[in-house]
Amino acid sequence: MANRKIDMCEYKNVVQRLRYGESNRQIARETQLGRHKIKAIRAASLKNGWLMAGVDLPCDEKLSQLIKKSGNLQQTSKASLFDEEIKDWLSQGATAQRIYERLCFLTLTSQQYSKFRQI
């Protein structure tokens, strides 16, 4: 289900279910959304007051802003800090193993060669 496009009506459905007091796990079981996504929607709903009785459901515009903000939270590689150096080394003909060794020397020790090689 990763990288699946989620419609606005699904987000509104989750907010409505959260209002009814359903748990994250229960919503995840009955929808195709993951618990982490539902947790993020719950946090945003609490922050914006959407779970309070008598408050209207958020409009599509507000929900789309929430989605755009949460989309930027993807994990980035530690190697991205060294993009310029990596480009220079590649232009000089360095191998992935050699670049990895140089990055380890520059304190990028937690990366594993097999994962780095996929860059």
mmCIF file with all atom_site columns, C-alpha atoms in Angstrom:
data_model
loop_
_atom_site.group_PDB
_atom_site.id
_atom_site.type_symbol
_atom_site.label_atom_id
_atom_site.label_alt_id
_atom_site.label_comp_id
_atom_site.label_asym_id
_atom_site.label_entity_id
_atom_site.label_seq_id
_atom_site.pdbx_PDB_ins_code
_atom_site.Cartn_x
_atom_site.Cartn_y
_atom_site.Cartn_z
_atom_site.occupancy
_atom_site.B_iso_or_equiv
_atom_site.pdbx_formal_charge
_atom_site.auth_seq_id
_atom_site.auth_comp_id
_atom_site.auth_asym_id
_atom_site.auth_atom_id
_atom_site.pdbx_PDB_model_num
ATOM 1   C CA . MET A 1 1   ? 0.000   0.000  0.000   1.00 0.00 ? 1   MET A CA 1
ATOM 2   C CA . ALA A 1 2   ? 3.009   2.308  -0.005  1.00 0.00 ? 2   ALA A CA 1
ATOM 3   C CA . ASN A 1 3   ? 2.816   5.415  -2.181  1.00 0.00 ? 3   ASN A CA 1
ATOM 4   C CA . ARG A 1 4   ? -0.881  4.884  -2.880  1.00 0.00 ? 4   ARG A CA 1
ATOM 5   C CA . LYS A 1 5   ? -2.862  7.991  -3.785  1.00 0.00 ? 5   LYS A CA 1
ATOM 6   C CA . ILE A 1 6   ? -5.388  8.749  -1.071  1.00 0.00 ? 6   ILE A CA 1
ATOM 7   C CA . ASP A 1 7   ? -8.567  10.648 -1.888  1.00 0.00 ? 7   ASP A CA 1
ATOM 8   C CA . MET A 1 8   ? -9.816  13.555 0.204   1.00 0.00 ? 8   MET A CA 1
ATOM 9   C CA . CYS A 1 9   ? -12.952 11.599 1.074   1.00 0.00 ? 9   CYS A CA 1
ATOM 10  C CA . GLU A 1 10  ? -10.753 8.959  2.752   1.00 0.00 ? 10  GLU A CA 1
ATOM 11  C CA . TYR A 1 11  ? -9.094  11.609 4.905   1.00 0.00 ? 11  TYR A CA 1
ATOM 12  C CA . LYS A 1 12  ? -12.480 13.037 5.849   1.00 0.00 ? 12  LYS A CA 1
ATOM 13  C CA . ASN A 1 13  ? -13.693 9.532  6.630   1.00 0.00 ? 13  ASN A CA 1
ATOM 14  C CA . VAL A 1 14  ? -10.759 9.027  9.013   1.00 0.00 ? 14  VAL A CA 1
ATOM 15  C CA . VAL A 1 15  ? -11.431 12.351 10.766  1.00 0.00 ? 15  VAL A CA 1
ATOM 16  C CA . GLN A 1 16  ? -15.103 11.389 11.130  1.00 0.00 ? 16  GLN A CA 1
ATOM 17  C CA . ARG A 1 17  ? -14.194 7.969  12.555  1.00 0.00 ? 17  ARG A CA 1
ATOM 18  C CA . LEU A 1 18  ? -11.767 9.603  14.985  1.00 0.00 ? 18  LEU A CA 1
ATOM 19  C CA . ARG A 1 19  ? -14.643 11.814 16.127  1.00 0.00 ? 19  ARG A CA 1
ATOM 20  C CA . TYR A 1 20  ? -16.678 8.691  16.856  1.00 0.00 ? 20  TYR A CA 1
ATOM 21  C CA . GLY A 1 21  ? -13.865 7.487  19.107  1.00 0.00 ? 21  GLY A CA 1
ATOM 22  C CA . GLU A 1 22  ? -12.553 4.618  16.999  1.00 0.00 ? 22  GLU A CA 1
ATOM 23  C CA . SER A 1 23  ? -8.970  3.528  17.619  1.00 0.00 ? 23  SER A CA 1
ATOM 24  C CA . ASN A 1 24  ? -6.155  3.923  15.112  1.00 0.00 ? 24  ASN A CA 1
ATOM 25  C CA . ARG A 1 25  ? -5.880  0.145  14.752  1.00 0.00 ? 25  ARG A CA 1
ATOM 26  C CA . GLN A 1 26  ? -9.584  -0.293 14.140  1.00 0.00 ? 26  GLN A CA 1
ATOM 27  C CA . ILE A 1 27  ? -9.587  2.397  11.445  1.00 0.00 ? 27  ILE A CA 1
ATOM 28  C CA . ALA A 1 28  ? -6.464  0.885  9.853   1.00 0.00 ? 28  ALA A CA 1
ATOM 29  C CA . ARG A 1 29  ? -8.092  -2.552 9.750   1.00 0.00 ? 29  ARG A CA 1
ATOM 30  C CA . GLU A 1 30  ? -11.213 -1.271 8.044   1.00 0.00 ? 30  GLU A CA 1
ATOM 31  C CA . THR A 1 31  ? -9.516  1.118  5.618   1.00 0.00 ? 31  THR A CA 1
ATOM 32  C CA . GLN A 1 32  ? -6.402  0.763  3.517   1.00 0.00 ? 32  GLN A CA 1
ATOM 33  C CA . LEU A 1 33  ? -4.485  3.372  5.493   1.00 0.00 ? 33  LEU A CA 1
ATOM 34  C CA . GLY A 1 34  ? -1.620  2.534  7.822   1.00 0.00 ? 34  GLY A CA 1
ATOM 35  C CA . ARG A 1 35  ? -1.617  3.211  11.544  1.00 0.00 ? 35  ARG A CA 1
ATOM 36  C CA . HIS A 1 36  ? 1.172   5.774  11.198  1.00 0.00 ? 36  HIS A CA 1
ATOM 37  C CA . LYS A 1 37  ? -0.822  7.799  8.656   1.00 0.00 ? 37  LYS A CA 1
ATOM 38  C CA . ILE A 1 38  ? -3.890  7.648  10.914  1.00 0.00 ? 38  ILE A CA 1
ATOM 39  C CA . LYS A 1 39  ? -1.756  8.716  13.870  1.00 0.00 ? 39  LYS A CA 1
ATOM 40  C CA . ALA A 1 40  ? -0.589  11.757 11.874  1.00 0.00 ? 40  ALA A CA 1
ATOM 41  C CA . ILE A 1 41  ? -4.176  12.594 10.932  1.00 0.00 ? 41  ILE A CA 1
ATOM 42  C CA . ARG A 1 42  ? -5.244  12.249 14.587  1.00 0.00 ? 42  ARG A CA 1
ATOM 43  C CA . ALA A 1 43  ? -2.455  14.594 15.723  1.00 0.00 ? 43  ALA A CA 1
ATOM 44  C CA . ALA A 1 44  ? -3.383  17.204 13.108  1.00 0.00 ? 44  ALA A CA 1
ATOM 45  C CA . SER A 1 45  ? -7.076  16.843 13.954  1.00 0.00 ? 45  SER A CA 1
ATOM 46  C CA . LEU A 1 46  ? -6.416  17.402 17.648  1.00 0.00 ? 46  LEU A CA 1
ATOM 47  C CA . LYS A 1 47  ? -4.170  20.365 16.912  1.00 0.00 ? 47  LYS A CA 1
ATOM 48  C CA . ASN A 1 48  ? -6.803  21.997 14.688  1.00 0.00 ? 48  ASN A CA 1
ATOM 49  C CA . GLY A 1 49  ? -9.772  21.119 16.891  1.00 0.00 ? 49  GLY A CA 1
ATOM 50  C CA . TRP A 1 50  ? -11.497 18.971 14.270  1.00 0.00 ? 50  TRP A CA 1
ATOM 51  C CA . LEU A 1 51  ? -12.384 16.248 16.778  1.00 0.00 ? 51  LEU A CA 1
ATOM 52  C CA . MET A 1 52  ? -14.490 18.512 18.983  1.00 0.00 ? 52  MET A CA 1
ATOM 53  C CA . ALA A 1 53  ? -18.253 18.119 18.868  1.00 0.00 ? 53  ALA A CA 1
ATOM 54  C CA . GLY A 1 54  ? -20.041 20.815 16.911  1.00 0.00 ? 54  GLY A CA 1
ATOM 55  C CA . VAL A 1 55  ? -17.023 21.718 14.779  1.00 0.00 ? 55  VAL A CA 1
ATOM 56  C CA . ASP A 1 56  ? -17.442 21.214 11.033  1.00 0.00 ? 56  ASP A CA 1
ATOM 57  C CA . LEU A 1 57  ? -15.228 18.772 9.224   1.00 0.00 ? 57  LEU A CA 1
ATOM 58  C CA . PRO A 1 58  ? -12.245 20.474 7.574   1.00 0.00 ? 58  PRO A CA 1
ATOM 59  C CA . CYS A 1 59  ? -12.621 21.587 3.979   1.00 0.00 ? 59  CYS A CA 1
ATOM 60  C CA . ASP A 1 60  ? -10.626 20.002 1.197   1.00 0.00 ? 60  ASP A CA 1
ATOM 61  C CA . GLU A 1 61  ? -8.216  22.943 1.127   1.00 0.00 ? 61  GLU A CA 1
ATOM 62  C CA . LYS A 1 62  ? -7.223  22.525 4.779   1.00 0.00 ? 62  LYS A CA 1
ATOM 63  C CA . LEU A 1 63  ? -6.835  18.789 4.359   1.00 0.00 ? 63  LEU A CA 1
ATOM 64  C CA . SER A 1 64  ? -4.661  19.230 1.288   1.00 0.00 ? 64  SER A CA 1
ATOM 65  C CA . GLN A 1 65  ? -2.395  21.579 3.266   1.00 0.00 ? 65  GLN A CA 1
ATOM 66  C CA . LEU A 1 66  ? -2.106  18.890 5.938   1.00 0.00 ? 66  LEU A CA 1
ATOM 67  C CA . ILE A 1 67  ? -1.177  16.305 3.312   1.00 0.00 ? 67  ILE A CA 1
ATOM 68  C CA . LYS A 1 68  ? 1.466   18.558 1.763   1.00 0.00 ? 68  LYS A CA 1
ATOM 69  C CA . LYS A 1 69  ? 3.035   19.190 5.162   1.00 0.00 ? 69  LYS A CA 1
ATOM 70  C CA . SER A 1 70  ? 3.092   15.530 6.119   1.00 0.00 ? 70  SER A CA 1
ATOM 71  C CA . GLY A 1 71  ? 4.515   14.576 2.720   1.00 0.00 ? 71  GLY A CA 1
ATOM 72  C CA . ASN A 1 72  ? 7.707   16.462 3.546   1.00 0.00 ? 72  ASN A CA 1
ATOM 73  C CA . LEU A 1 73  ? 8.419   14.273 6.544   1.00 0.00 ? 73  LEU A CA 1
ATOM 74  C CA . GLN A 1 74  ? 9.968   11.467 4.558   1.00 0.00 ? 74  GLN A CA 1
ATOM 75  C CA . GLN A 1 75  ? 13.259  10.148 5.806   1.00 0.00 ? 75  GLN A CA 1
ATOM 76  C CA . THR A 1 76  ? 16.282  11.427 3.929   1.00 0.00 ? 76  THR A CA 1
ATOM 77  C CA . SER A 1 77  ? 19.622  9.751  3.488   1.00 0.00 ? 77  SER A CA 1
ATOM 78  C CA . LYS A 1 78  ? 22.530  10.837 5.639   1.00 0.00 ? 78  LYS A CA 1
ATOM 79  C CA . ALA A 1 79  ? 24.597  10.822 2.470   1.00 0.00 ? 79  ALA A CA 1
ATOM 80  C CA . SER A 1 80  ? 22.520  13.716 1.122   1.00 0.00 ? 80  SER A CA 1
ATOM 81  C CA . LEU A 1 81  ? 24.574  16.026 3.351   1.00 0.00 ? 81  LEU A CA 1
ATOM 82  C CA . PHE A 1 82  ? 27.533  15.258 1.090   1.00 0.00 ? 82  PHE A CA 1
ATOM 83  C CA . ASP A 1 83  ? 25.822  15.586 -2.312  1.00 0.00 ? 83  ASP A CA 1
ATOM 84  C CA . GLU A 1 84  ? 28.380  17.983 -3.761  1.00 0.00 ? 84  GLU A CA 1
ATOM 85  C CA . GLU A 1 85  ? 31.343  15.899 -2.628  1.00 0.00 ? 85  GLU A CA 1
ATOM 86  C CA . ILE A 1 86  ? 29.746  12.718 -3.993  1.00 0.00 ? 86  ILE A CA 1
ATOM 87  C CA . LYS A 1 87  ? 29.138  14.368 -7.369  1.00 0.00 ? 87  LYS A CA 1
ATOM 88  C CA . ASP A 1 88  ? 32.755  15.492 -7.490  1.00 0.00 ? 88  ASP A CA 1
ATOM 89  C CA . TRP A 1 89  ? 34.042  12.012 -6.599  1.00 0.00 ? 89  TRP A CA 1
ATOM 90  C CA . LEU A 1 90  ? 31.780  10.414 -9.226  1.00 0.00 ? 90  LEU A CA 1
ATOM 91  C CA . SER A 1 91  ? 33.030  12.827 -11.865 1.00 0.00 ? 91  SER A CA 1
ATOM 92  C CA . GLN A 1 92  ? 36.574  11.794 -10.920 1.00 0.00 ? 92  GLN A CA 1
ATOM 93  C CA . GLY A 1 93  ? 35.641  8.131  -11.512 1.00 0.00 ? 93  GLY A CA 1
ATOM 94  C CA . ALA A 1 94  ? 35.536  6.938  -7.907  1.00 0.00 ? 94  ALA A CA 1
ATOM 95  C CA . THR A 1 95  ? 33.766  3.637  -7.217  1.00 0.00 ? 95  THR A CA 1
ATOM 96  C CA . ALA A 1 96  ? 30.888  3.266  -4.763  1.00 0.00 ? 96  ALA A CA 1
ATOM 97  C CA . GLN A 1 97  ? 33.196  1.383  -2.378  1.00 0.00 ? 97  GLN A CA 1
ATOM 98  C CA . ARG A 1 98  ? 35.761  4.214  -2.455  1.00 0.00 ? 98  ARG A CA 1
ATOM 99  C CA . ILE A 1 99  ? 33.081  6.882  -1.932  1.00 0.00 ? 99  ILE A CA 1
ATOM 100 C CA . TYR A 1 100 ? 31.704  4.897  0.992   1.00 0.00 ? 100 TYR A CA 1
ATOM 101 C CA . GLU A 1 101 ? 35.150  4.716  2.562   1.00 0.00 ? 101 GLU A CA 1
ATOM 102 C CA . ARG A 1 102 ? 35.586  8.466  2.167   1.00 0.00 ? 102 ARG A CA 1
ATOM 103 C CA . LEU A 1 103 ? 32.188  9.115  3.730   1.00 0.00 ? 103 LEU A CA 1
ATOM 104 C CA . CYS A 1 104 ? 33.033  6.811  6.637   1.00 0.00 ? 104 CYS A CA 1
ATOM 105 C CA . PHE A 1 105 ? 36.141  8.875  7.141   1.00 0.00 ? 105 PHE A CA 1
ATOM 106 C CA . LEU A 1 106 ? 33.902  11.984 7.217   1.00 0.00 ? 106 LEU A CA 1
ATOM 107 C CA . THR A 1 107 ? 31.840  10.424 10.078  1.00 0.00 ? 107 THR A CA 1
ATOM 108 C CA . LEU A 1 108 ? 29.144  8.755  8.008   1.00 0.00 ? 108 LEU A CA 1
ATOM 109 C CA . THR A 1 109 ? 29.818  5.468  9.776   1.00 0.00 ? 109 THR A CA 1
ATOM 110 C CA . SER A 1 110 ? 26.248  4.221  10.278  1.00 0.00 ? 110 SER A CA 1
ATOM 111 C CA . GLN A 1 111 ? 25.601  3.615  6.566   1.00 0.00 ? 111 GLN A CA 1
ATOM 112 C CA . GLN A 1 112 ? 26.094  0.112  5.260   1.00 0.00 ? 112 GLN A CA 1
ATOM 113 C CA . TYR A 1 113 ? 27.842  -0.386 1.946   1.00 0.00 ? 113 TYR A CA 1
ATOM 114 C CA . SER A 1 114 ? 25.013  -2.441 0.451   1.00 0.00 ? 114 SER A CA 1
ATOM 115 C CA . LYS A 1 115 ? 22.486  0.320  1.153   1.00 0.00 ? 115 LYS A CA 1
ATOM 116 C CA . PHE A 1 116 ? 24.845  3.054  0.001   1.00 0.00 ? 116 PHE A CA 1
ATOM 117 C CA . ARG A 1 117 ? 25.566  1.214  -3.226  1.00 0.00 ? 117 ARG A CA 1
ATOM 118 C CA . GLN A 1 118 ? 21.897  1.586  -4.234  1.00 0.00 ? 118 GLN A CA 1
ATOM 119 C CA . ILE A 1 119 ? 22.249  5.390  -4.502  1.00 0.00 ? 119 ILE A CA 1
#
